[in-house]
Amino acid sequence: MAQRYTLAPPYAPPLTRPFPTLIPWAIARAEPLTLAAVISLSFLHFLRIYDRGFNLLDEGFVLHVAERVLQGQVPYRDFFTQLTPGAFLALAAVFKLTGPSVLVGRWVTLLLGLAITAMLYWGGRQLVARPTAALAALAFPVWGIGQGWFYPNYSWFALCCAVAALCCALRAIRLTAAPDVSHRLGANPLAWHAAAGLLCGAAAFCKQNIGLYAAVGLCAATLIALPTPTPRRVLSTAVLAAASLPIPLALLLWLAANGALDGFVRDAVWIPLRVFPLDMAAPYPPSWPPWPVPTDRPGYGEWAFRLVCLLPPLPYALAIVSLAVSTLLHRGAPTASHRASLAAWLAFGLAIWATAFPRADFDHVQVALGPAFVLGASGFESIGGMLWRRRGPFIASALLGGFLLAGVGNARLLHMGPDWTLRGIAGSAPRAAGLKLDHDEAMELRHLIGEVRRLTEPGDRIAALPWNAGLYFLAERRNATRFDLFIPASVLDDDMPEIERSLATAGLIVLWTPRDPFVNNTSFDDRYPGLDRFIHTHFTATAAVNAYRLLLPASG
């Protein structure tokens, strides 16, 4: 009998055996893997810009006010701010652990940006396909937070809380539309509505209009579109609204206990409502598009800037049109859950966009671009799907990809310095260690901070007029006045006696002298002639650094 031989299967090297199993493993985990990719790409983009540039006005104001809180000062009583103080308190708590530093503030901003991006992706998945949601979420780090305001701005703190509130509202919608899922998970939709309201209150704690508008928008969407009977919609809306109140009420009680409630009403209620619109917003009419576009290189990426400036009004109309057309034609008609989610996104996006007014310039529109891109992606995908079946995600992804490619290389912080030459200022300002600035800006700041340190002692009280509070932070000197910005929307005529008494105690005044295009094209002497005369009567110019004049108290 012939002997049988069995051929052994070809030998497979151990390293190749697992690879066929990776595909089903990745498919089963596509959602977390996509989210991880979105966060990773955002992080890599942020690393390109997080340590570049410094804004003595806006960034310096945030850092300096956080330090004033760290020193034990109470908002509205000891220093002026038109904003609710949540962002300053949070940053002061971070500084308590790490010490005051520009780079620490930038890392806080980076973490806020990653959190907002991740939540935009999750919220976008309630409306659109996975690739579309990923690209729409990536538009926020590229075109939103990464375009020029990359510092611990109060808007990013508030927006992070507001987007989290939206995600809670979307979760409540999903549980309401699928009660069996709600029962299985042991989750109560009302608890998610309460969480949404609480987060709106936290957003209002960081910036009052973002939290208030977000709460109103989500309440309206819940009342109108929640897929449940009317009594349940009313109850859910009431829970959301009531839950938004405890944090603001706690702030008011704390301010009253510290003798700052009257100052809060004046600084953060009266001035933003009555003074700011007249004295500050007049040069910035709420018109679209908000020219000029902020391009440092003429013609480079300008088309993308113009389209992005136009973007916020368009997604809402696009989403409404797509919803109406799909319903009328019965093509891709959305489910009740999808309709309610779209209503929540629309109400939220409109609310955040409204906070940009009346300062409708590109910088102030940045905070609205994240929600706008998600809603725009939803409209593109819906309309594309109605025109070409199953092609909606492809069309939306192609359009979003074009915007991303245009924005990745066009972040303003990437275009600094002659021949891309960057310098640091850690030698004169240790708190700026690791920061990279334009060569000329670095030279000016080193010289200016060196002069401030030469003419004063640590702990001395100085005044930087009409703004540039970053000098207090970088030079490690205290502000002699209650004000960090001397503009019509912060300093009133009734404040002049107090300001003159405060300036009389200053050991140095740093006066920025150029004619100012920011407000009515006036300089400090035109805006506050009486205060300018007081300064030049009681102080004597002793040094100059470019446009800065350094004045010491007059002898005798």
Coordinates of C-alpha atoms in Angstrom, one line a residue:
M1 CA 0.0 0.0 0.0
A2 CA 1.4 3.3 -1.0
Q3 CA 2.3 5.7 1.8
R4 CA 0.4 9.0 1.8
Y5 CA 2.3 12.2 2.3
T6 CA 0.6 15.4 3.5
L7 CA 2.1 18.6 2.4
A8 CA 2.4 21.2 5.2
P9 CA 0.9 24.7 4.5
P10 CA 3.4 27.3 3.5
Y11 CA 5.1 28.8 6.4
A12 CA 3.8 32.2 7.4
P13 CA 6.2 34.5 9.3
P14 CA 4.8 35.4 12.8
L15 CA 4.7 39.1 12.0
T16 CA 2.4 38.8 9.1
R17 CA -0.2 36.6 10.8
P18 CA -2.0 39.3 12.8
F19 CA -2.4 41.8 9.9
P20 CA -5.6 40.2 8.3
T21 CA -7.3 40.5 11.7
L22 CA -6.5 44.2 12.0
I23 CA -9.1 45.1 9.3
P24 CA -12.2 43.7 11.2
W25 CA -10.7 45.0 14.4
A26 CA -10.4 48.5 13.0
I27 CA -13.9 48.4 11.4
A28 CA -15.4 47.4 14.8
R29 CA -13.6 50.3 16.4
A30 CA -13.9 52.9 13.6
E31 CA -15.5 55.5 15.8
P32 CA -12.9 55.8 18.5
L33 CA -10.1 55.4 16.0
T34 CA -11.5 58.3 13.9
L35 CA -11.8 60.4 17.0
A36 CA -8.2 59.6 17.9
A37 CA -7.1 60.6 14.4
V38 CA -9.0 63.9 14.6
I39 CA -7.5 64.7 18.0
S40 CA -4.0 63.7 16.8
L41 CA -4.1 65.8 13.7
S42 CA -5.4 68.8 15.7
F43 CA -2.6 68.4 18.2
L44 CA 0.0 68.3 15.4
H45 CA -1.5 71.5 13.9
F46 CA -1.5 73.2 17.3
L47 CA 2.2 72.3 17.8
R48 CA 3.0 74.4 14.7
I49 CA 1.6 77.6 16.3
Y50 CA 1.2 77.2 20.0
D51 CA 4.5 79.0 20.9
R52 CA 4.4 81.8 18.4
G53 CA 3.7 85.5 18.7
F54 CA 2.4 87.6 21.6
N55 CA -0.4 90.1 21.8
L56 CA 0.3 92.8 24.5
L57 CA -3.3 93.9 24.3
D58 CA -5.6 90.9 24.2
E59 CA -3.4 88.1 25.5
G60 CA -1.7 90.4 27.9
F61 CA -5.1 91.4 29.3
V62 CA -6.1 87.8 30.0
L63 CA -2.8 86.9 31.6
H64 CA -2.6 90.0 33.7
V65 CA -6.2 89.7 35.0
A66 CA -5.6 86.1 35.9
E67 CA -2.5 87.3 37.9
R68 CA -4.6 89.9 39.6
V69 CA -7.0 87.2 40.8
L70 CA -3.9 85.2 41.9
Q71 CA -2.9 88.2 44.0
G72 CA -6.3 88.1 45.8
Q73 CA -8.0 90.9 43.9
V74 CA -11.7 90.6 43.4
P75 CA -13.3 91.3 40.0
Y76 CA -15.3 94.5 39.6
R77 CA -14.2 95.7 43.0
D78 CA -10.4 95.8 42.5
F79 CA -10.2 95.7 38.7
F80 CA -12.4 96.4 35.7
T81 CA -13.7 93.8 33.3
Q82 CA -16.8 93.7 31.1
L83 CA -16.7 89.9 31.3
T84 CA -17.8 87.3 33.8
P85 CA -14.7 86.0 35.6
G86 CA -14.8 82.2 35.1
A87 CA -11.9 82.1 32.6
F88 CA -9.7 84.3 34.8
L89 CA -10.4 82.3 37.9
A90 CA -9.7 79.0 36.0
L91 CA -6.4 80.4 34.6
A92 CA -5.4 81.8 38.1
A93 CA -6.0 78.3 39.5
V94 CA -3.6 76.8 36.9
F95 CA -1.0 79.5 37.7
K96 CA -1.3 78.7 41.3
L97 CA 0.0 75.2 40.5
T98 CA 2.5 76.1 37.7
G99 CA 3.4 79.7 38.3
P100 CA 2.5 82.5 35.8
S101 CA 3.8 81.8 32.4
V102 CA 2.8 82.6 28.8
L103 CA 3.5 79.0 27.6
V104 CA 1.3 77.6 30.4
G105 CA -1.5 79.7 29.1
R106 CA -0.9 78.4 25.6
W107 CA -1.0 74.8 26.8
V108 CA -4.3 75.5 28.5
T109 CA -5.5 76.9 25.1
L110 CA -4.3 73.8 23.3
L111 CA -6.2 71.5 25.7
L112 CA -9.4 73.6 25.3
G113 CA -9.0 73.4 21.5
L114 CA -8.6 69.6 21.6
A115 CA -11.6 69.2 23.8
I116 CA -13.8 71.5 21.6
T117 CA -12.6 69.6 18.5
A118 CA -13.5 66.2 20.0
M119 CA -16.9 67.4 21.0
L120 CA -17.6 68.9 17.6
Y121 CA -16.8 65.6 16.1
W122 CA -19.1 63.7 18.4
G123 CA -21.9 66.2 18.0
G124 CA -21.4 66.3 14.2
R125 CA -21.8 62.5 14.1
Q126 CA -25.4 63.0 15.1
L127 CA -26.0 64.7 11.7
V128 CA -23.5 63.5 9.2
A129 CA -21.3 60.5 8.2
R130 CA -18.0 59.8 9.9
P131 CA -15.6 61.3 7.3
T132 CA -17.7 64.4 7.0
A133 CA -17.9 64.8 10.8
A134 CA -14.1 64.3 11.0
L135 CA -13.3 67.0 8.4
A136 CA -15.9 69.4 9.8
A137 CA -14.4 69.0 13.3
L138 CA -10.8 69.6 12.0
A139 CA -12.0 72.9 10.4
F140 CA -12.2 74.3 14.0
P141 CA -8.5 74.0 14.8
V142 CA -7.5 75.0 11.3
W143 CA -9.9 77.9 10.7
G144 CA -11.1 78.7 14.2
I145 CA -8.9 78.7 17.2
G146 CA -5.7 78.2 15.2
Q147 CA -5.9 81.3 13.0
G148 CA -4.6 84.0 15.4
W149 CA -6.2 84.0 18.8
F150 CA -4.2 81.1 20.2
Y151 CA -4.1 82.1 23.8
P152 CA -6.3 81.5 26.9
N153 CA -9.1 83.7 25.6
Y154 CA -12.3 83.8 27.6
S155 CA -14.3 82.8 24.5
W156 CA -12.6 79.4 24.3
F157 CA -13.4 78.6 27.9
A158 CA -17.0 79.6 27.4
L159 CA -17.2 77.8 24.0
C160 CA -15.9 74.6 25.5
C161 CA -18.6 74.6 28.1
A162 CA -21.3 75.6 25.6
V163 CA -20.3 72.8 23.1
A164 CA -20.4 70.4 26.0
A165 CA -23.9 71.6 26.8
L166 CA -24.9 71.0 23.1
C167 CA -23.5 67.4 23.3
C168 CA -25.6 66.8 26.5
A169 CA -28.7 68.1 24.7
L170 CA -28.0 65.8 21.7
R171 CA -27.6 62.9 24.0
A172 CA -30.9 63.6 25.7
I173 CA -32.5 63.7 22.2
R174 CA -31.1 60.3 21.3
L175 CA -32.4 58.8 24.6
T176 CA -35.8 60.4 24.2
A177 CA -36.1 59.1 20.6
A178 CA -35.2 55.6 21.7
P179 CA -36.7 54.9 25.1
D180 CA -35.7 51.2 25.0
V181 CA -32.1 52.3 24.8
S182 CA -32.7 54.7 27.6
H183 CA -34.0 51.9 29.8
R184 CA -31.2 49.6 28.8
L185 CA -28.5 52.1 29.7
G186 CA -30.3 53.3 32.8
A187 CA -30.0 56.9 31.6
N188 CA -32.6 59.5 32.2
P189 CA -32.9 62.2 29.4
L190 CA -33.9 64.7 32.0
A191 CA -30.5 64.3 33.7
W192 CA -28.8 65.1 30.4
H193 CA -31.0 68.2 29.9
A194 CA -30.0 69.2 33.5
A195 CA -26.3 68.7 32.6
A196 CA -26.8 70.8 29.5
G197 CA -28.3 73.6 31.5
L198 CA -25.5 73.4 34.1
L199 CA -22.9 73.7 31.4
C200 CA -24.7 76.7 29.9
G201 CA -24.4 78.3 33.3
A202 CA -20.7 77.4 33.4
A203 CA -20.3 79.0 29.9
A204 CA -22.1 82.2 31.2
F205 CA -19.6 82.1 34.1
C206 CA -16.8 82.5 31.6
K207 CA -18.5 84.8 29.1
Q208 CA -22.0 86.0 29.8
N209 CA -23.4 86.2 26.2
I210 CA -22.1 82.8 25.1
G211 CA -23.7 81.0 28.0
L212 CA -27.0 83.0 27.9
Y213 CA -27.4 82.7 24.1
A214 CA -26.6 79.0 24.2
A215 CA -29.1 78.4 26.9
V216 CA -31.8 80.3 25.1
G217 CA -31.0 78.4 21.8
L218 CA -31.1 75.0 23.4
C219 CA -34.2 75.7 25.4
A220 CA -36.0 76.8 22.2
A221 CA -34.8 73.7 20.3
T222 CA -35.9 71.5 23.1
L223 CA -39.3 73.1 23.4
I224 CA -40.0 73.0 19.7
A225 CA -38.3 69.9 18.3
L226 CA -37.8 67.3 21.1
P227 CA -39.4 64.1 19.8
T228 CA -41.8 63.6 22.7
P229 CA -45.3 64.8 23.7
T230 CA -45.8 68.5 24.6
P231 CA -45.9 68.1 28.4
R232 CA -42.6 66.2 28.3
R233 CA -41.0 68.9 26.1
V234 CA -42.1 71.6 28.5
L235 CA -40.7 69.7 31.4
S236 CA -37.4 69.1 29.6
T237 CA -37.1 72.8 28.7
A238 CA -37.9 73.9 32.3
V239 CA -35.2 71.5 33.6
L240 CA -32.6 72.8 31.2
A241 CA -33.5 76.5 32.0
A242 CA -33.5 75.9 35.8
A243 CA -30.2 74.0 35.7
S244 CA -28.5 77.0 34.0
L245 CA -29.1 79.3 37.0
P246 CA -27.2 77.9 40.0
I247 CA -23.7 78.9 38.8
P248 CA -24.6 82.5 37.8
L249 CA -26.5 82.9 41.1
A250 CA -23.5 81.5 43.0
L251 CA -21.3 84.1 41.3
L252 CA -23.7 86.9 42.3
L253 CA -23.8 85.8 45.9
W254 CA -20.0 85.6 46.0
L255 CA -19.7 89.1 44.5
A256 CA -22.2 90.5 47.0
A257 CA -20.3 88.9 49.9
N258 CA -17.1 90.6 48.6
G259 CA -18.7 94.0 48.0
A260 CA -18.4 93.7 44.2
L261 CA -22.0 93.4 43.2
D262 CA -22.5 97.1 42.3
G263 CA -19.3 97.0 40.3
F264 CA -20.5 93.9 38.4
V265 CA -23.8 95.6 37.5
R266 CA -21.9 98.6 36.2
D267 CA -19.0 96.8 34.5
A268 CA -20.5 93.6 33.1
V269 CA -24.1 94.6 32.6
W270 CA -24.6 98.3 32.1
I271 CA -21.5 99.1 30.1
P272 CA -21.8 96.1 27.6
L273 CA -25.5 96.9 27.1
R274 CA -25.5 100.7 26.9
V275 CA -22.0 102.0 26.5
F276 CA -20.2 99.4 24.4
P277 CA -22.6 99.4 21.5
L278 CA -22.4 103.2 21.1
D279 CA -18.7 103.8 21.8
M280 CA -17.0 100.7 20.5
A281 CA -19.3 98.9 18.0
A282 CA -20.0 101.9 15.8
P283 CA -16.8 101.4 13.7
Y284 CA -17.8 97.8 13.3
P285 CA -21.2 97.6 11.7
P286 CA -22.8 94.1 11.7
S287 CA -22.4 93.7 7.9
W288 CA -21.2 90.8 5.8
P289 CA -18.7 90.1 4.6
P290 CA -16.5 91.5 7.3
W291 CA -13.7 93.0 5.3
P292 CA -10.8 93.5 5.3
V293 CA -9.6 89.9 5.4
P294 CA -6.5 89.3 7.6
T295 CA -4.0 88.1 5.0
D296 CA -0.4 88.9 5.5
R297 CA 0.5 87.9 2.0
P298 CA -1.7 89.6 -0.7
G299 CA -3.6 87.1 -2.7
Y300 CA -2.3 84.1 -0.7
G301 CA -5.3 82.1 0.5
E302 CA -7.4 85.2 0.2
W303 CA -10.3 83.3 -1.5
A304 CA -10.5 81.0 1.5
F305 CA -10.5 83.8 4.0
R306 CA -13.3 85.5 2.1
L307 CA -15.4 82.4 1.9
V308 CA -14.8 81.6 5.5
C309 CA -15.9 85.1 6.5
L310 CA -19.1 84.5 4.5
L311 CA -19.5 81.1 6.0
P312 CA -21.5 81.7 9.3
P313 CA -24.7 83.0 7.7
L314 CA -24.8 80.2 5.0
P315 CA -25.0 76.9 6.9
Y316 CA -28.2 77.8 8.6
A317 CA -30.0 78.7 5.4
L318 CA -28.4 75.6 3.7
A319 CA -29.6 73.3 6.5
I320 CA -33.1 74.7 6.5
V321 CA -33.3 74.4 2.7
S322 CA -32.1 70.8 2.7
L323 CA -34.5 69.9 5.4
A324 CA -37.5 71.5 3.6
V325 CA -36.5 69.9 0.2
S326 CA -36.0 66.5 1.6
T327 CA -39.4 66.6 3.4
L328 CA -41.3 67.9 0.3
L329 CA -39.6 65.4 -2.1
H330 CA -39.7 62.6 0.4
R331 CA -36.0 61.9 -0.5
G332 CA -33.8 61.1 2.5
A333 CA -36.5 62.5 4.8
P334 CA -34.8 62.7 8.3
T335 CA -36.0 60.7 11.3
A336 CA -37.6 62.5 14.3
S337 CA -34.3 62.2 16.2
H338 CA -32.3 63.6 13.2
R339 CA -34.7 66.5 12.9
A340 CA -34.5 67.3 16.6
S341 CA -30.6 67.1 16.5
L342 CA -30.6 69.4 13.5
A343 CA -32.8 71.9 15.3
A344 CA -30.5 71.8 18.3
W345 CA -27.5 72.4 16.1
L346 CA -29.2 75.2 14.2
A347 CA -30.3 77.0 17.4
F348 CA -26.9 76.5 19.0
G349 CA -25.0 77.7 15.9
L350 CA -27.2 80.8 15.5
A351 CA -26.7 81.6 19.2
I352 CA -22.9 81.4 19.0
W353 CA -22.8 83.3 15.8
A354 CA -24.9 86.1 17.4
T355 CA -22.2 86.6 20.0
A356 CA -19.9 87.9 17.3
F357 CA -22.1 90.9 16.7
P358 CA -21.8 93.8 16.4
R359 CA -18.0 93.2 16.1
A360 CA -18.5 91.2 12.9
D361 CA -14.8 91.1 11.9
F362 CA -12.9 87.9 11.1
D363 CA -11.3 87.6 14.5
H364 CA -14.6 87.8 16.4
V365 CA -16.2 85.4 13.9
Q366 CA -13.7 82.7 14.7
V367 CA -15.7 81.5 17.8
A368 CA -18.6 80.7 15.5
L369 CA -16.7 78.8 12.8
G370 CA -16.8 75.4 14.6
P371 CA -20.6 75.1 14.7
A372 CA -20.8 76.8 11.2
F373 CA -18.6 74.2 9.6
V374 CA -20.6 71.3 11.1
L375 CA -23.9 72.8 9.9
G376 CA -22.4 73.5 6.5
A377 CA -21.2 69.9 6.3
S378 CA -24.7 68.7 7.1
G379 CA -26.3 70.9 4.4
F380 CA -23.7 69.8 1.8
E381 CA -24.1 66.2 2.7
S382 CA -27.9 66.3 2.6
I383 CA -28.3 68.2 -0.6
G384 CA -25.5 66.2 -2.3
G385 CA -27.3 63.0 -1.2
M386 CA -30.6 64.2 -2.8
L387 CA -28.9 65.1 -6.1
W388 CA -26.6 62.0 -6.2
R389 CA -27.7 59.1 -4.1
R390 CA -25.1 57.9 -1.6
R391 CA -22.7 60.6 -2.8
G392 CA -23.5 63.2 -0.1
P393 CA -20.6 62.4 2.2
F394 CA -18.2 62.3 -0.7
I395 CA -19.3 65.8 -1.9
A396 CA -19.3 67.3 1.6
S397 CA -15.9 65.8 2.3
A398 CA -14.4 67.1 -0.9
L399 CA -15.6 70.7 -0.2
L400 CA -14.4 70.6 3.4
G401 CA -11.1 69.1 2.3
G402 CA -10.5 72.1 0.1
F403 CA -11.1 74.5 3.0
L404 CA -8.7 72.5 5.2
L405 CA -5.9 72.5 2.6
A406 CA -6.3 76.2 2.2
G407 CA -6.2 76.9 5.9
V408 CA -3.4 74.5 7.1
G409 CA -0.6 76.6 5.6
N410 CA -2.3 80.0 6.1
A411 CA -2.5 80.4 9.8
R412 CA -1.4 83.9 10.6
L413 CA 1.0 82.8 13.3
L414 CA 3.0 80.8 10.8
H415 CA 3.8 84.0 8.8
M416 CA 6.0 85.9 11.1
G417 CA 9.3 87.6 10.9
P418 CA 11.6 88.7 8.1
D419 CA 12.6 85.6 6.3
W420 CA 10.9 83.5 8.9
T421 CA 13.4 84.6 11.6
L422 CA 12.1 84.1 15.1
R423 CA 13.5 85.2 18.4
G424 CA 12.8 84.7 22.1
I425 CA 12.5 87.3 25.0
A426 CA 13.2 85.0 27.9
G427 CA 16.3 87.0 28.8
S428 CA 14.3 90.1 29.7
A429 CA 11.0 88.4 30.5
P430 CA 11.4 85.0 32.2
R431 CA 7.7 84.4 32.0
A432 CA 7.9 84.3 28.2
A433 CA 10.4 81.4 28.2
G434 CA 9.9 79.3 25.1
L435 CA 8.0 81.9 23.2
K436 CA 9.0 82.7 19.6
L437 CA 8.4 86.1 18.2
D438 CA 9.0 88.1 15.0
H439 CA 12.5 89.3 15.1
D440 CA 11.6 93.0 15.2
E441 CA 8.9 92.5 17.8
A442 CA 11.2 90.5 20.0
M443 CA 13.8 93.3 19.8
E444 CA 11.3 95.9 20.7
L445 CA 9.9 93.9 23.6
R446 CA 13.3 93.1 25.0
H447 CA 14.2 96.7 25.0
L448 CA 10.9 97.9 26.4
I449 CA 10.8 95.4 29.2
G450 CA 14.4 96.1 30.0
E451 CA 13.7 99.8 30.4
V452 CA 10.7 99.2 32.6
R453 CA 12.8 96.9 34.8
R454 CA 15.7 99.5 34.9
L455 CA 13.4 102.3 35.9
T456 CA 11.4 100.5 38.6
E457 CA 11.8 97.9 41.3
P458 CA 9.9 94.6 41.6
G459 CA 6.5 95.1 43.0
D460 CA 6.3 98.8 41.9
R461 CA 3.1 100.1 40.6
I462 CA 3.1 101.3 37.0
A463 CA 0.6 102.2 34.3
A464 CA 0.5 101.1 30.7
L465 CA -1.7 103.5 28.7
P466 CA -4.0 103.2 26.8
W467 CA -3.7 99.4 27.0
N468 CA -1.0 96.7 26.6
A469 CA -1.6 95.0 29.9
G470 CA 0.9 92.4 28.8
L471 CA 3.7 94.7 30.1
Y472 CA 2.5 94.2 33.7
F473 CA 2.7 90.4 33.2
L474 CA 6.0 90.3 31.4
A475 CA 7.8 92.9 33.4
E476 CA 6.3 91.6 36.7
R477 CA 5.0 94.9 37.8
R478 CA 1.6 95.8 39.4
N479 CA -1.0 97.9 37.8
A480 CA -1.5 101.2 39.6
T481 CA -5.1 101.6 38.3
R482 CA -8.3 99.5 38.3
F483 CA -8.3 99.6 34.5
D484 CA -6.3 97.6 31.9
L485 CA -7.9 99.2 28.9
F486 CA -8.4 102.9 28.5
I487 CA -11.1 103.0 25.9
P488 CA -14.5 104.7 25.8
A489 CA -16.2 101.3 26.5
S490 CA -14.4 100.9 29.8
V491 CA -13.4 104.2 31.2
L492 CA -16.2 106.7 31.8
D493 CA -16.1 110.4 32.7
D494 CA -17.0 109.6 36.3
D495 CA -13.9 107.5 36.6
M496 CA -11.5 110.3 36.0
P497 CA -11.0 111.5 39.6
E498 CA -10.3 107.9 40.7
I499 CA -7.9 107.3 37.8
E500 CA -5.9 110.5 38.5
R501 CA -5.6 109.5 42.2
S502 CA -4.3 106.1 41.1
L503 CA -1.9 107.4 38.5
A504 CA -0.4 109.7 41.1
T505 CA 0.9 106.6 42.9
A506 CA 2.5 105.1 39.8
G507 CA 6.3 104.9 39.7
L508 CA 6.3 104.8 35.9
I509 CA 3.9 105.4 33.0
V510 CA 4.4 103.7 29.7
L511 CA 2.5 105.7 27.1
W512 CA 1.8 104.2 23.6
T513 CA 1.7 107.2 21.3
P514 CA 0.6 106.3 17.7
R515 CA -2.7 107.4 16.3
D516 CA -5.0 104.6 17.0
P517 CA -7.1 103.0 14.2
F518 CA -8.9 100.8 16.7
V519 CA -11.5 103.3 17.9
N520 CA -12.5 106.3 15.8
N521 CA -8.9 106.8 14.6
T522 CA -7.9 108.8 17.7
S523 CA -4.8 108.7 19.9
F524 CA -4.8 108.9 23.7
D525 CA -4.4 112.7 23.8
D526 CA -7.5 113.1 21.6
R527 CA -9.6 110.6 23.5
Y528 CA -8.8 111.7 27.0
P529 CA -7.3 115.3 26.7
G530 CA -7.8 116.0 30.4
L531 CA -6.1 112.9 31.5
D532 CA -3.3 113.4 29.0
R533 CA -2.7 116.9 30.5
F534 CA -2.6 115.4 34.0
I535 CA 0.0 112.9 33.0
H536 CA 2.3 115.4 31.3
T537 CA 1.9 117.8 34.2
H538 CA 2.8 115.3 36.9
F539 CA 5.2 113.0 34.9
T540 CA 8.3 113.7 32.8
A541 CA 9.4 111.7 29.7
T542 CA 12.7 110.0 30.5
A543 CA 13.1 107.3 27.8
A544 CA 11.5 106.1 24.5
V545 CA 11.3 102.7 22.8
N546 CA 9.9 103.2 19.3
A547 CA 6.3 104.3 19.8
Y548 CA 6.4 103.9 23.6
R549 CA 7.2 106.8 25.9
L550 CA 8.4 106.1 29.5
L551 CA 7.5 108.8 32.0
L552 CA 8.7 109.1 35.6
P553 CA 7.0 111.3 38.3
A554 CA 8.1 114.9 38.0
S555 CA 10.4 115.9 40.8
G556 CA 9.1 118.5 43.2

